[in-house]
PDB file of C-alpha atoms in Angstrom:
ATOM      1  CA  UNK A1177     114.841  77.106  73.238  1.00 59.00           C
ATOM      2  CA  UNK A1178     114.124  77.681  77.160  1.00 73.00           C
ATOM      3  CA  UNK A1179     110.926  75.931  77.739  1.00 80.00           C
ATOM      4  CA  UNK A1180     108.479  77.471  80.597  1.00 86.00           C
ATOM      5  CA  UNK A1181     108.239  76.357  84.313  1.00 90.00           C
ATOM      6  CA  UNK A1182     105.558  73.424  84.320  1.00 90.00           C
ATOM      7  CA  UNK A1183     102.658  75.091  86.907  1.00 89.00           C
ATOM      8  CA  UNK A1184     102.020  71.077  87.669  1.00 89.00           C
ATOM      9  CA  UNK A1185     105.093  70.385  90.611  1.00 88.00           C
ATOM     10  CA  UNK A1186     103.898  66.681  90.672  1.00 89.00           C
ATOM     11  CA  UNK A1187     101.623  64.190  90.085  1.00 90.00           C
ATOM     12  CA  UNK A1188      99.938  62.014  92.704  1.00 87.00           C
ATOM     13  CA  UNK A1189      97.822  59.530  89.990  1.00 85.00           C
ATOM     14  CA  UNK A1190      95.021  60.862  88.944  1.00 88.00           C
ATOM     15  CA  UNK A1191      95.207  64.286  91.143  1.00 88.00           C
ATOM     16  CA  UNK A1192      97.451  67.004  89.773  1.00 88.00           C
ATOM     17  CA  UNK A1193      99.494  69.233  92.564  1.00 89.00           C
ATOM     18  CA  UNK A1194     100.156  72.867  91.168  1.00 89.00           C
ATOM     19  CA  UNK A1195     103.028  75.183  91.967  1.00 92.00           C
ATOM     20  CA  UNK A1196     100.610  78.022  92.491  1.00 89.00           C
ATOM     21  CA  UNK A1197      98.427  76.037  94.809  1.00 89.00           C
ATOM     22  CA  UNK A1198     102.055  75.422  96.430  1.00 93.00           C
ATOM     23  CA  UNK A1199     102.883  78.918  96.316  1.00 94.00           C
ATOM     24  CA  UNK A1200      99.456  80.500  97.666  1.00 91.00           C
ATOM     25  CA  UNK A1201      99.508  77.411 100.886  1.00 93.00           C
ATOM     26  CA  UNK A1202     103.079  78.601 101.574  1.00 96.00           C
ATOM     27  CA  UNK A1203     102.506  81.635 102.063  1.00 95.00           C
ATOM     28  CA  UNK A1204      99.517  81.699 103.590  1.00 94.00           C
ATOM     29  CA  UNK A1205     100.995  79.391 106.130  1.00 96.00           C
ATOM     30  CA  UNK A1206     104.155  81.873 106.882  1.00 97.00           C
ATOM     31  CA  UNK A1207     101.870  84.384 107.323  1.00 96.00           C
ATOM     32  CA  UNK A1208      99.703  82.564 109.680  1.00 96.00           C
ATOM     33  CA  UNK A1209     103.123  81.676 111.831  1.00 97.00           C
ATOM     34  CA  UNK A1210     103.841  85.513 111.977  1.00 97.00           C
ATOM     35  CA  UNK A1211     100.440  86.470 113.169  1.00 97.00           C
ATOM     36  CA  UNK A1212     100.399  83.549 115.465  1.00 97.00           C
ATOM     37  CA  UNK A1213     104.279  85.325 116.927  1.00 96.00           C
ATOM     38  CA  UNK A1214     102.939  88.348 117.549  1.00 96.00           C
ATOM     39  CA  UNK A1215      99.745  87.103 118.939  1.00 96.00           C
ATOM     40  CA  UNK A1216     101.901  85.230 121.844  1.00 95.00           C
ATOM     41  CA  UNK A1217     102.640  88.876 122.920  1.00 94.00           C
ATOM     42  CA  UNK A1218      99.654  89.751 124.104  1.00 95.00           C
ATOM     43  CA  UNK A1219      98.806  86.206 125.499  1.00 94.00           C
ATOM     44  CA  UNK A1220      95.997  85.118 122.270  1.00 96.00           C
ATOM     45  CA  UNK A1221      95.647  81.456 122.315  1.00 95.00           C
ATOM     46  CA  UNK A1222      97.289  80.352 118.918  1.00 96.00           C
ATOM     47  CA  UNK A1223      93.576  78.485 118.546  1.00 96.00           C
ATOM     48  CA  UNK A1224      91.742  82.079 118.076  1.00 96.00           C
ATOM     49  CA  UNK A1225      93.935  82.473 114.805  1.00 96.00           C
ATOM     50  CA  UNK A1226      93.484  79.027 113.467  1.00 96.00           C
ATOM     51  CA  UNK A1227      90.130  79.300 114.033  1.00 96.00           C
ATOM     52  CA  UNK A1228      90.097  83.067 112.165  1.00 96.00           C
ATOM     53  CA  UNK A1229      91.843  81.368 109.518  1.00 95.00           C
ATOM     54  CA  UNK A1230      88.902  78.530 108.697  1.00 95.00           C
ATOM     55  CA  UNK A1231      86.156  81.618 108.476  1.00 96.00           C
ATOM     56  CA  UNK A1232      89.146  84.323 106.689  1.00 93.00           C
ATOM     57  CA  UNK A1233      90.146  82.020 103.954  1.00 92.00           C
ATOM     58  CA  UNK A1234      86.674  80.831 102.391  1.00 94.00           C
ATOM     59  CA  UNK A1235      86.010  84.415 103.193  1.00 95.00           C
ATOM     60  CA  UNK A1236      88.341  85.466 100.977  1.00 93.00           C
ATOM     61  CA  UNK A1237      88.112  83.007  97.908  1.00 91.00           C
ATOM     62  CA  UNK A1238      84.417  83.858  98.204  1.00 93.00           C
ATOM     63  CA  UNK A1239      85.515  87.857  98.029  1.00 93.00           C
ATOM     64  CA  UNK A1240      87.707  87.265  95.089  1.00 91.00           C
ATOM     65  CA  UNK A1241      85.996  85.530  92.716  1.00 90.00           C
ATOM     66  CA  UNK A1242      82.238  87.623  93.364  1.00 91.00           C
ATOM     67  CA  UNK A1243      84.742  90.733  92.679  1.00 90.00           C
ATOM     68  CA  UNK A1244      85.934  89.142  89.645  1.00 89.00           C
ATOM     69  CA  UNK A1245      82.981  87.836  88.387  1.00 89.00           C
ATOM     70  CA  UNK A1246      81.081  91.264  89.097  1.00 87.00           C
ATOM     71  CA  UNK A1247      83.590  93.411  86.669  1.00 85.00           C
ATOM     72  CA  UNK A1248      83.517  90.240  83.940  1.00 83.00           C
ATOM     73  CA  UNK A1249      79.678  89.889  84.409  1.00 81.00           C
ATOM     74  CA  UNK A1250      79.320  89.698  80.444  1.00 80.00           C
ATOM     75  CA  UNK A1251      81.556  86.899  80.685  1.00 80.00           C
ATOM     76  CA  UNK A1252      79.113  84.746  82.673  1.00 84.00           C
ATOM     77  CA  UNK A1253      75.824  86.308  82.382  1.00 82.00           C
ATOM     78  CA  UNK A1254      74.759  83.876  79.678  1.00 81.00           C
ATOM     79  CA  UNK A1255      77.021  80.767  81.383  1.00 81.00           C
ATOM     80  CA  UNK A1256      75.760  81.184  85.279  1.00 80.00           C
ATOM     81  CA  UNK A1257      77.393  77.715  86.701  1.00 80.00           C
ATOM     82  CA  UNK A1258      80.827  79.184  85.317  1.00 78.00           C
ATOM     83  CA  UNK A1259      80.884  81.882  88.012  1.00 82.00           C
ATOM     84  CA  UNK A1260      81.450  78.425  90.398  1.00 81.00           C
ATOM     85  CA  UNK A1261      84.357  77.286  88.198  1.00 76.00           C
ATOM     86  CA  UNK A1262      86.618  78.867  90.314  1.00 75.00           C
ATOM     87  CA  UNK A1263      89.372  76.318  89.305  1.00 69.00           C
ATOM     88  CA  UNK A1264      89.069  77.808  85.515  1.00 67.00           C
ATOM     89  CA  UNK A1265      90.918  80.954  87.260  1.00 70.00           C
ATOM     90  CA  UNK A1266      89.642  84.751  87.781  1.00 79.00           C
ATOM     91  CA  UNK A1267      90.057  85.943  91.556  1.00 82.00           C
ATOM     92  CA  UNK A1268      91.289  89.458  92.971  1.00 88.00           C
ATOM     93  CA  UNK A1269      93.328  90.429  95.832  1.00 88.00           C
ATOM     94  CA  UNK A1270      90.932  92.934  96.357  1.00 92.00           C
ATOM     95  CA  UNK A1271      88.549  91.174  96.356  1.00 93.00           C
ATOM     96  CA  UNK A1272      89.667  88.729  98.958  1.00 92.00           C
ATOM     97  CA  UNK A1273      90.741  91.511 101.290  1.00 92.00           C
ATOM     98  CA  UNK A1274      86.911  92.715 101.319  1.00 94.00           C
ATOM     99  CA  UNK A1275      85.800  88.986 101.997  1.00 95.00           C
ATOM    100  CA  UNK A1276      87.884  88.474 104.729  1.00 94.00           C
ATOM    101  CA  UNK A1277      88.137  91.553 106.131  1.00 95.00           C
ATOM    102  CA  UNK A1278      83.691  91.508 106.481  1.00 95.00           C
ATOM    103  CA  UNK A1279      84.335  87.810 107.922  1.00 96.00           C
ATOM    104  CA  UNK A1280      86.457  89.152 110.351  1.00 96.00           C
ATOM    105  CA  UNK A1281      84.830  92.084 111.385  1.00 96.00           C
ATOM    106  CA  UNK A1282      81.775  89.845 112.521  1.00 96.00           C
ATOM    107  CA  UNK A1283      84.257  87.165 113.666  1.00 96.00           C
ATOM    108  CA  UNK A1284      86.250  89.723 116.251  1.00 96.00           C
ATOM    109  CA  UNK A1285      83.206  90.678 117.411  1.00 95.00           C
ATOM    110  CA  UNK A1286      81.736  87.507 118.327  1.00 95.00           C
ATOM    111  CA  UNK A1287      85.125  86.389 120.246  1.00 96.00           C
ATOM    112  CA  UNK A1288      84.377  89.533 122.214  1.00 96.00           C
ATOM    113  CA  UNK A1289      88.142  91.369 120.528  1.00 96.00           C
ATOM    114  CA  UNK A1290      88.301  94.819 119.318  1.00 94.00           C
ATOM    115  CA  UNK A1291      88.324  94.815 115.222  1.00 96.00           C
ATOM    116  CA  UNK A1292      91.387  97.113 115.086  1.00 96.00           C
ATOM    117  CA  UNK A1293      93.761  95.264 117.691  1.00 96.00           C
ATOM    118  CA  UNK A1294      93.880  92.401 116.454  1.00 97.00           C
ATOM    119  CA  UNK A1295      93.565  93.948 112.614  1.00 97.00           C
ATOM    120  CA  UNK A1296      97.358  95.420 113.412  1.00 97.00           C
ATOM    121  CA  UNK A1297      98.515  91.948 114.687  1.00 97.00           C
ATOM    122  CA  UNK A1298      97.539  90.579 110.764  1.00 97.00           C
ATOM    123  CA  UNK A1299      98.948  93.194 108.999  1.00 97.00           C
ATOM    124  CA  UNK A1300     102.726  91.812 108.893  1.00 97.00           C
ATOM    125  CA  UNK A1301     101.056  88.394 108.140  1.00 96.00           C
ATOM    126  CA  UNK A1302      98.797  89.739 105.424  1.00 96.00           C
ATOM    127  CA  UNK A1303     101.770  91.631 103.282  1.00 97.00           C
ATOM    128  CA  UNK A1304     103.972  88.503 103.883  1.00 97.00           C
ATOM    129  CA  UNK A1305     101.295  86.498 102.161  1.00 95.00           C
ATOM    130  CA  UNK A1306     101.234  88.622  99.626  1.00 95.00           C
ATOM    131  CA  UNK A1307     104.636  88.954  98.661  1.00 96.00           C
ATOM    132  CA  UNK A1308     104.528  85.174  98.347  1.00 97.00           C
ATOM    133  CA  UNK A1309     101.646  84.256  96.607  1.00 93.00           C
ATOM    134  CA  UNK A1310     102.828  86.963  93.628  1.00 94.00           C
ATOM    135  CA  UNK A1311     105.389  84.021  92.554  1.00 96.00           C
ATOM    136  CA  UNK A1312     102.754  81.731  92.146  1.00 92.00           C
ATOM    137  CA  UNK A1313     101.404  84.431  88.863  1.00 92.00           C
ATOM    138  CA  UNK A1314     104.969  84.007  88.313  1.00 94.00           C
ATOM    139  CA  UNK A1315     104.781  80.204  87.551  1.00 94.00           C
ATOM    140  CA  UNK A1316     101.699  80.889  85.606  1.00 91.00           C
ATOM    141  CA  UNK A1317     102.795  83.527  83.309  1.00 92.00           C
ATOM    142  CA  UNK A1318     100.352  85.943  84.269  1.00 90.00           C
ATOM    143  CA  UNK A1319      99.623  88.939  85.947  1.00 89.00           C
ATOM    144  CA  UNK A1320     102.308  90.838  84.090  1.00 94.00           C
ATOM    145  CA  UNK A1321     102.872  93.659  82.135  1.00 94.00           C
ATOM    146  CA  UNK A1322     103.609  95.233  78.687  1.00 94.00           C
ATOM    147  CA  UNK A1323     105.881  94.132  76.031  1.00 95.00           C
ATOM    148  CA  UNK A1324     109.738  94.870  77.140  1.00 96.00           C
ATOM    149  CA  UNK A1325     112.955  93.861  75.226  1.00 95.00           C
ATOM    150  CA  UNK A1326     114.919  91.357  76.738  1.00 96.00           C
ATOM    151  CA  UNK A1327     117.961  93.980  77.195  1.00 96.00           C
ATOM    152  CA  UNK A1328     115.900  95.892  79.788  1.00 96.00           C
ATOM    153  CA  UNK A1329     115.503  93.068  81.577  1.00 97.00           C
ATOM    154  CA  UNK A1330     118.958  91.747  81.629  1.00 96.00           C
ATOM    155  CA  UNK A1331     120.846  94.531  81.635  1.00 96.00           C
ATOM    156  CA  UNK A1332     118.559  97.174  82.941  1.00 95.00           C
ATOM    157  CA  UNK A1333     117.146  95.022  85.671  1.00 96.00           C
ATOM    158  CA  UNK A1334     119.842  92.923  85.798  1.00 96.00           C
ATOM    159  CA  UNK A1335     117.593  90.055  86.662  1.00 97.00           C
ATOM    160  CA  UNK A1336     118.753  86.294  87.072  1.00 96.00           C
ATOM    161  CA  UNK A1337     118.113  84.049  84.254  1.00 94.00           C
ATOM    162  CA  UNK A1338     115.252  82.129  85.488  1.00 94.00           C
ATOM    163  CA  UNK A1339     113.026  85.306  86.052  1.00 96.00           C
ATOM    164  CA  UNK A1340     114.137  86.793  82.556  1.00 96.00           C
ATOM    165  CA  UNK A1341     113.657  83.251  80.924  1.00 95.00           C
ATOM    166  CA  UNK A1342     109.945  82.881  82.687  1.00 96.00           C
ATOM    167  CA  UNK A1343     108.892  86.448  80.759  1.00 96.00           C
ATOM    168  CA  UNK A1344     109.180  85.306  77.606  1.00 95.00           C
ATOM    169  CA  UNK A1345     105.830  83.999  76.392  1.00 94.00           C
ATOM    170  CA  UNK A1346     105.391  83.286  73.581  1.00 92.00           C
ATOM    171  CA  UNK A1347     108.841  84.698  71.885  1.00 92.00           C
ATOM    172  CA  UNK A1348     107.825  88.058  73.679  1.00 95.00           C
ATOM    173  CA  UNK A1349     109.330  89.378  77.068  1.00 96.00           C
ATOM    174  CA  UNK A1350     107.145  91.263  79.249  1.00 96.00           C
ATOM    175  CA  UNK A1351     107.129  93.450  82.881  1.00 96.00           C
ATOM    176  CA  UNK A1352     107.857  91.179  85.590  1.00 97.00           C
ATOM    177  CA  UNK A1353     104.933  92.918  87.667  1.00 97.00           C
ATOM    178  CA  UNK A1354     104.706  90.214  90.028  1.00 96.00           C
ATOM    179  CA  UNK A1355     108.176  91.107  91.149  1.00 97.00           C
ATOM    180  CA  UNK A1356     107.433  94.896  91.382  1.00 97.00           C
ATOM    181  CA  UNK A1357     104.524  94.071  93.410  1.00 97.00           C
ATOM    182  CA  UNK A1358     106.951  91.397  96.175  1.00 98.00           C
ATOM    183  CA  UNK A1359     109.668  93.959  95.917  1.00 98.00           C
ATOM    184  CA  UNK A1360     107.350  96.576  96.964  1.00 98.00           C
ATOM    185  CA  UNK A1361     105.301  94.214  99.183  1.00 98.00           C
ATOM    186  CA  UNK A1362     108.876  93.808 101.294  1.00 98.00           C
ATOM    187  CA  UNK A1363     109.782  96.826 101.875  1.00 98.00           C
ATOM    188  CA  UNK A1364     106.022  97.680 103.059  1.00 98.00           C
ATOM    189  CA  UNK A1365     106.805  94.772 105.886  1.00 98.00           C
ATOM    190  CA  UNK A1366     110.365  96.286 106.829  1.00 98.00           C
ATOM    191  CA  UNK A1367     108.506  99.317 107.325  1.00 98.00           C
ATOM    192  CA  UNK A1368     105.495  97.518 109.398  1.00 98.00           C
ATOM    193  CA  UNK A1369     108.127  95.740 111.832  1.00 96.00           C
ATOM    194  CA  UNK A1370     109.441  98.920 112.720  1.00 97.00           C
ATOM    195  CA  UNK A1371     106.642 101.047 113.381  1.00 97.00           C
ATOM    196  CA  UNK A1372     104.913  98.437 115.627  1.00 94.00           C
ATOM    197  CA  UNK A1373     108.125  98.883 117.936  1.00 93.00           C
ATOM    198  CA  UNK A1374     107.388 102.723 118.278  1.00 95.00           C
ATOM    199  CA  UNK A1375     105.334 103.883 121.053  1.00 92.00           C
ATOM    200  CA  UNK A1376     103.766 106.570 118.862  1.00 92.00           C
ATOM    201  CA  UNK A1377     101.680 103.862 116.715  1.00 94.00           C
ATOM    202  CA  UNK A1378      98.089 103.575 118.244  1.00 94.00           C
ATOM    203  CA  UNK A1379      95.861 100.596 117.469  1.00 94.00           C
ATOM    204  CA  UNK A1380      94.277 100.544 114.361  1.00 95.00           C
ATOM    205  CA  UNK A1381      97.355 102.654 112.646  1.00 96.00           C
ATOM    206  CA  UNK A1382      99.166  99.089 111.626  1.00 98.00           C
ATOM    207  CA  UNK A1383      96.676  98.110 109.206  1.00 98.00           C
ATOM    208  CA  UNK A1384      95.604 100.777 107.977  1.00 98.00           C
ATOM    209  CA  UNK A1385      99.179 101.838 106.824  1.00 98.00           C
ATOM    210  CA  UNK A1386      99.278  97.876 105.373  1.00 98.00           C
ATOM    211  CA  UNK A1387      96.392  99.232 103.209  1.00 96.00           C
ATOM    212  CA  UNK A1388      97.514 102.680 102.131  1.00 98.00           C
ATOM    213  CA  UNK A1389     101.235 101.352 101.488  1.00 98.00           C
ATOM    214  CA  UNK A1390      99.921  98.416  99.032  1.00 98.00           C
ATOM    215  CA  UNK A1391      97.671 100.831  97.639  1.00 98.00           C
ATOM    216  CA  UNK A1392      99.814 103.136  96.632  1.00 98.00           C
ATOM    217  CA  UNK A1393     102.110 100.422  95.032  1.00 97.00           C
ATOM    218  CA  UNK A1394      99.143  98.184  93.148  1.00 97.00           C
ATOM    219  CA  UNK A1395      97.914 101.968  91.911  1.00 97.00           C
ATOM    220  CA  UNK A1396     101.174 102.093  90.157  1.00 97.00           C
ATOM    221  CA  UNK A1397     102.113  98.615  89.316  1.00 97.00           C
ATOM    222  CA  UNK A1398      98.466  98.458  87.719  1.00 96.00           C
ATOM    223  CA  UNK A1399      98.686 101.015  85.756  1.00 96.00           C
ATOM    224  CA  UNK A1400     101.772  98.451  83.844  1.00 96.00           C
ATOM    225  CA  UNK A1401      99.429  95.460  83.438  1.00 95.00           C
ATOM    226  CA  UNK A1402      97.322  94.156  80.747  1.00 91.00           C
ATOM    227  CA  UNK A1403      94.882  91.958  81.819  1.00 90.00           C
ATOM    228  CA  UNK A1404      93.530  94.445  84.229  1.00 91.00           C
ATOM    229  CA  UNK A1405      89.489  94.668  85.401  1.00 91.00           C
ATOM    230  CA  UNK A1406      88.106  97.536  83.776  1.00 92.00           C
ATOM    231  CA  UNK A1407      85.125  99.875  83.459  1.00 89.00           C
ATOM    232  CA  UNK A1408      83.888 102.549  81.041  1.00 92.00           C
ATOM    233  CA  UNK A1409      83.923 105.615  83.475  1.00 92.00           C
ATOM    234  CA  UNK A1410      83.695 109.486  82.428  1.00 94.00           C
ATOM    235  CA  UNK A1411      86.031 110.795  80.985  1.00 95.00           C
ATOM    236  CA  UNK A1412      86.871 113.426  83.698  1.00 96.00           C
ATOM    237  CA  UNK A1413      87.800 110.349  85.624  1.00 96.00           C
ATOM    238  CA  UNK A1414      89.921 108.660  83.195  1.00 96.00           C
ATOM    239  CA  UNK A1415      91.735 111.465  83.075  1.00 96.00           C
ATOM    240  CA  UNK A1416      92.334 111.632  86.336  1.00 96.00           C
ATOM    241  CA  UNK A1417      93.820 108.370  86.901  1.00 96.00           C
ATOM    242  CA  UNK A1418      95.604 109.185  83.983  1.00 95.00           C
ATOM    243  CA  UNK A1419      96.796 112.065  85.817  1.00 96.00           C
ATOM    244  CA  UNK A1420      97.736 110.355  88.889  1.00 96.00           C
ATOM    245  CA  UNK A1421      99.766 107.681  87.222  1.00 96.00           C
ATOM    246  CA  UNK A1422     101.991 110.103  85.310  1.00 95.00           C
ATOM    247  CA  UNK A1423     104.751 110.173  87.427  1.00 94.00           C
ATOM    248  CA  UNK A1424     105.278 106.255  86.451  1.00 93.00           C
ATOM    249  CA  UNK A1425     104.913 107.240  83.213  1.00 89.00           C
ATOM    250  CA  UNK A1426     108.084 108.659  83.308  1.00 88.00           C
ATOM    251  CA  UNK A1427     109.968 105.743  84.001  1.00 89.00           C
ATOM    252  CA  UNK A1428     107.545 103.237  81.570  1.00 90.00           C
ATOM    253  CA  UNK A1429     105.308 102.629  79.202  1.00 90.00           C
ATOM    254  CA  UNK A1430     101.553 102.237  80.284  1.00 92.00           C
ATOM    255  CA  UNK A1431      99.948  99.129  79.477  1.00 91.00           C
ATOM    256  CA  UNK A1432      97.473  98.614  77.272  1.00 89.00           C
ATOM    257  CA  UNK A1433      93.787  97.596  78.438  1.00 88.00           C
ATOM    258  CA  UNK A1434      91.955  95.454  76.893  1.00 85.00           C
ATOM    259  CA  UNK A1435      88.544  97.180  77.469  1.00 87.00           C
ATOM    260  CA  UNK A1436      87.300  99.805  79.369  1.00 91.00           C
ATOM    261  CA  UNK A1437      88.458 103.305  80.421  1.00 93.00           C
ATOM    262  CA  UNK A1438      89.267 102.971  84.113  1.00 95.00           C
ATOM    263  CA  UNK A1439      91.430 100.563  85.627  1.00 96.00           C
ATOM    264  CA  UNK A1440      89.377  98.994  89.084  1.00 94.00           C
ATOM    265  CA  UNK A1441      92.246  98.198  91.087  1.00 95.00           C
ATOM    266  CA  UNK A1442      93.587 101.616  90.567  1.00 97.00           C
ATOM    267  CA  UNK A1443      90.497 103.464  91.408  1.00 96.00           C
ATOM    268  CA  UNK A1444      90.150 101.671  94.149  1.00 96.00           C
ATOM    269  CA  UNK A1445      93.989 102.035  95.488  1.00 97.00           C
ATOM    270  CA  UNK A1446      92.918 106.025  95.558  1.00 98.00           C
ATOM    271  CA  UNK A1447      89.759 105.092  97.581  1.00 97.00           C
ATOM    272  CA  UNK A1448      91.369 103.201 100.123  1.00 97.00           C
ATOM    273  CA  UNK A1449      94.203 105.209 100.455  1.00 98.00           C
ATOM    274  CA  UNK A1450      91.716 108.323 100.763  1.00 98.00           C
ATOM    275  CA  UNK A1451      90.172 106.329 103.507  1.00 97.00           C
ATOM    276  CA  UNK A1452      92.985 105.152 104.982  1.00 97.00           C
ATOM    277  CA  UNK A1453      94.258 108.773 105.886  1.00 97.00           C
ATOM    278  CA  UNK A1454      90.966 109.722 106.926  1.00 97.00           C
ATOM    279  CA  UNK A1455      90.367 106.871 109.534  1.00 95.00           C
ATOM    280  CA  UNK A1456      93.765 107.738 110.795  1.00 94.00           C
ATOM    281  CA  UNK A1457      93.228 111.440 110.929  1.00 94.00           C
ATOM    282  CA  UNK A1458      90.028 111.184 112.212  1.00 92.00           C
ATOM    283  CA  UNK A1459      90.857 108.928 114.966  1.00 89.00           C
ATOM    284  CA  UNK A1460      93.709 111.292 116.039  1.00 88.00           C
ATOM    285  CA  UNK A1461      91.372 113.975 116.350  1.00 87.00           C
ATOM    286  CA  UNK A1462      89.318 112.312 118.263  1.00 84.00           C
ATOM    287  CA  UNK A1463      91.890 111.403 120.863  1.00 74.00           C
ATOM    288  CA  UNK A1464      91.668 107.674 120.694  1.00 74.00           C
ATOM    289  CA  UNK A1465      93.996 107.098 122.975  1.00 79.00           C
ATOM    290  CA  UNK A1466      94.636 103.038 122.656  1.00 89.00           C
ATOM    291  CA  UNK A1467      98.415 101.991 121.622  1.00 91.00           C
ATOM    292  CA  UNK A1468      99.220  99.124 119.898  1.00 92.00           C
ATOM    293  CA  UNK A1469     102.056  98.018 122.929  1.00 90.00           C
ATOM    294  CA  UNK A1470      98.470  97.990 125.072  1.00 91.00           C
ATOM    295  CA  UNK A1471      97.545  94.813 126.156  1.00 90.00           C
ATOM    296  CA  UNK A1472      94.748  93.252 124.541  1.00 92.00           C
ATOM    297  CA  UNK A1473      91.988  91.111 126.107  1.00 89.00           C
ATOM    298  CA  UNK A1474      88.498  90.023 124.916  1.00 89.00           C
ATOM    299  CA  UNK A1475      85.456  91.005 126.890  1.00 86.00           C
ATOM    300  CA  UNK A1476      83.880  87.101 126.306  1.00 81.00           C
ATOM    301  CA  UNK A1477      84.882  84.830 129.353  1.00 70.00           C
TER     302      UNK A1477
END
């Protein structure tokens, strides 16, 4: 009988190391080395991005769990001092991208940069992070999606043993969504690498195609999960998420929710891709001439 990944890598005494801690400082780290690459470019002191890193990341731990903890509110309402258990789990990409993102837009600001400049030069490191830190829900077990029969993911899938063997929980196999999610998460950086090299892109364009590309893919790897955040909405809008998942539905089953009648992560995905386009068309129109090849300089001495 295969027995599961342990999540603990090692033991130091008393203090337990986890693979997903691992996992999430990894990546994190490559992502920071790629920001740091591109920030040489336009002559940015590899200090300015350490230093965005100390205010993004508590940023963005903050972000996730208030997001979490704000769609499970019945969950801690009665049990306040859990809401600080962060270590207990429940935190949100989402959510973390709103944290940092308000951290940095007060952050650029102060250091006398130009939000969107220096938005682009993150995008590459942001999906990169991403596409890592999904194998640490890997090593958990979580994060995944409905029941699937080994065969699909064998033989359909044709995935290696390790991945197939890690989806059984329990004596059930399940959607590797995590690997969707890096799959799609690499193909979204391909595409970032090249369109920073084309003179077309102006500044601002880099990151907000980051956004609209993983929102289009967490809209329809969501819709496969279980364990997703929730709401009751109307029923008009139900149905329209409903609607706009269909095409998925095609290739899979939808998973089941828990609670609720609206998935948040997919309702959001439309929002931000909504504004996404918008900021881009809108910026267009207005001529905004600034490329992302321009150089970029602070107006703080």
């Amino acid at each position: 009988m295969y027995e599961a990944i342990n999540p603990i890598a090692f033991r130091l005494g008393p203090i337990q190391l986890y693979w997903y801690g691992i996992i999430l400082s990894v990546a994190a780290l490559i992502g920071l080395i790629v920001v740091i690459q591109e920030g040489k470019r336009y002559q940015i002191h590899p200090g300015f991005f350490l230093d965005m890193v100390l205010v993004g990341v508590p940023s963005a731990i903050v972000g996730a769990r208030a997001y979490y903890v704000v769609f499970k509110w019945e969950d801690y309402r009665n049990n306040f001092w859990d809401v600080f258990k962060i270590w207990n789990g429940g935190i949100a990409i989402y959510g973390a991208l709103i944290g940092a993102i308000m951290a940095m837009i007060f952050f650029f600001r102060l250091r006398g940069y130009n939000f969107w400049r220096i938005a682009d030069l993150c995008a590459p490191g942001l999906i990169i992070g991403q596409l890592i830190g999904r194998w640490g829900n890997f090593i958990n077990q979580e994060a995944h999606g409905g029941p699937v029969s080994e065969d699909f993911l064998r033989t359909t899938l044709h995935l290696p043993n390790f991945i197939v063997n890690q989806m059984n929980i329990e004596g059930v196999y399940y959607h590797p969504t995590f690997l969707y999610e890096s799959i799609w998460n690499f193909v979204g950086l391909l595409l970032l690498l090249w369109l920073r090299r084309q003179p077309f892109l102006r500044s601002g364009e880099l990151f907000l195609t980051y956004f609209t590309w993983y929102s289009i893919g967490r809209f329809f790897i969501e819709g496969l999960r279980t364990d997703s955040l929730a709401w009751y909405a109307s029923n008009w809008l139900a149905a329209l998420m409903k609607l706009l998942w269909s095409p998925m539905g095609l290739l899979f089953h939808e998973g089941e929710m828990s609670y609720g009648t609206v998935r948040v992560s997919q309702l959001l995905s439309v929002l931000i891709v909504l504004i996404a386009i918008s900021l881009i068309a809108n910026r267009r129109f207005r001529k905004h001439q600034e490329r992302y090849a321009d150089p970029i300089a602070s107006n703080r001495p």
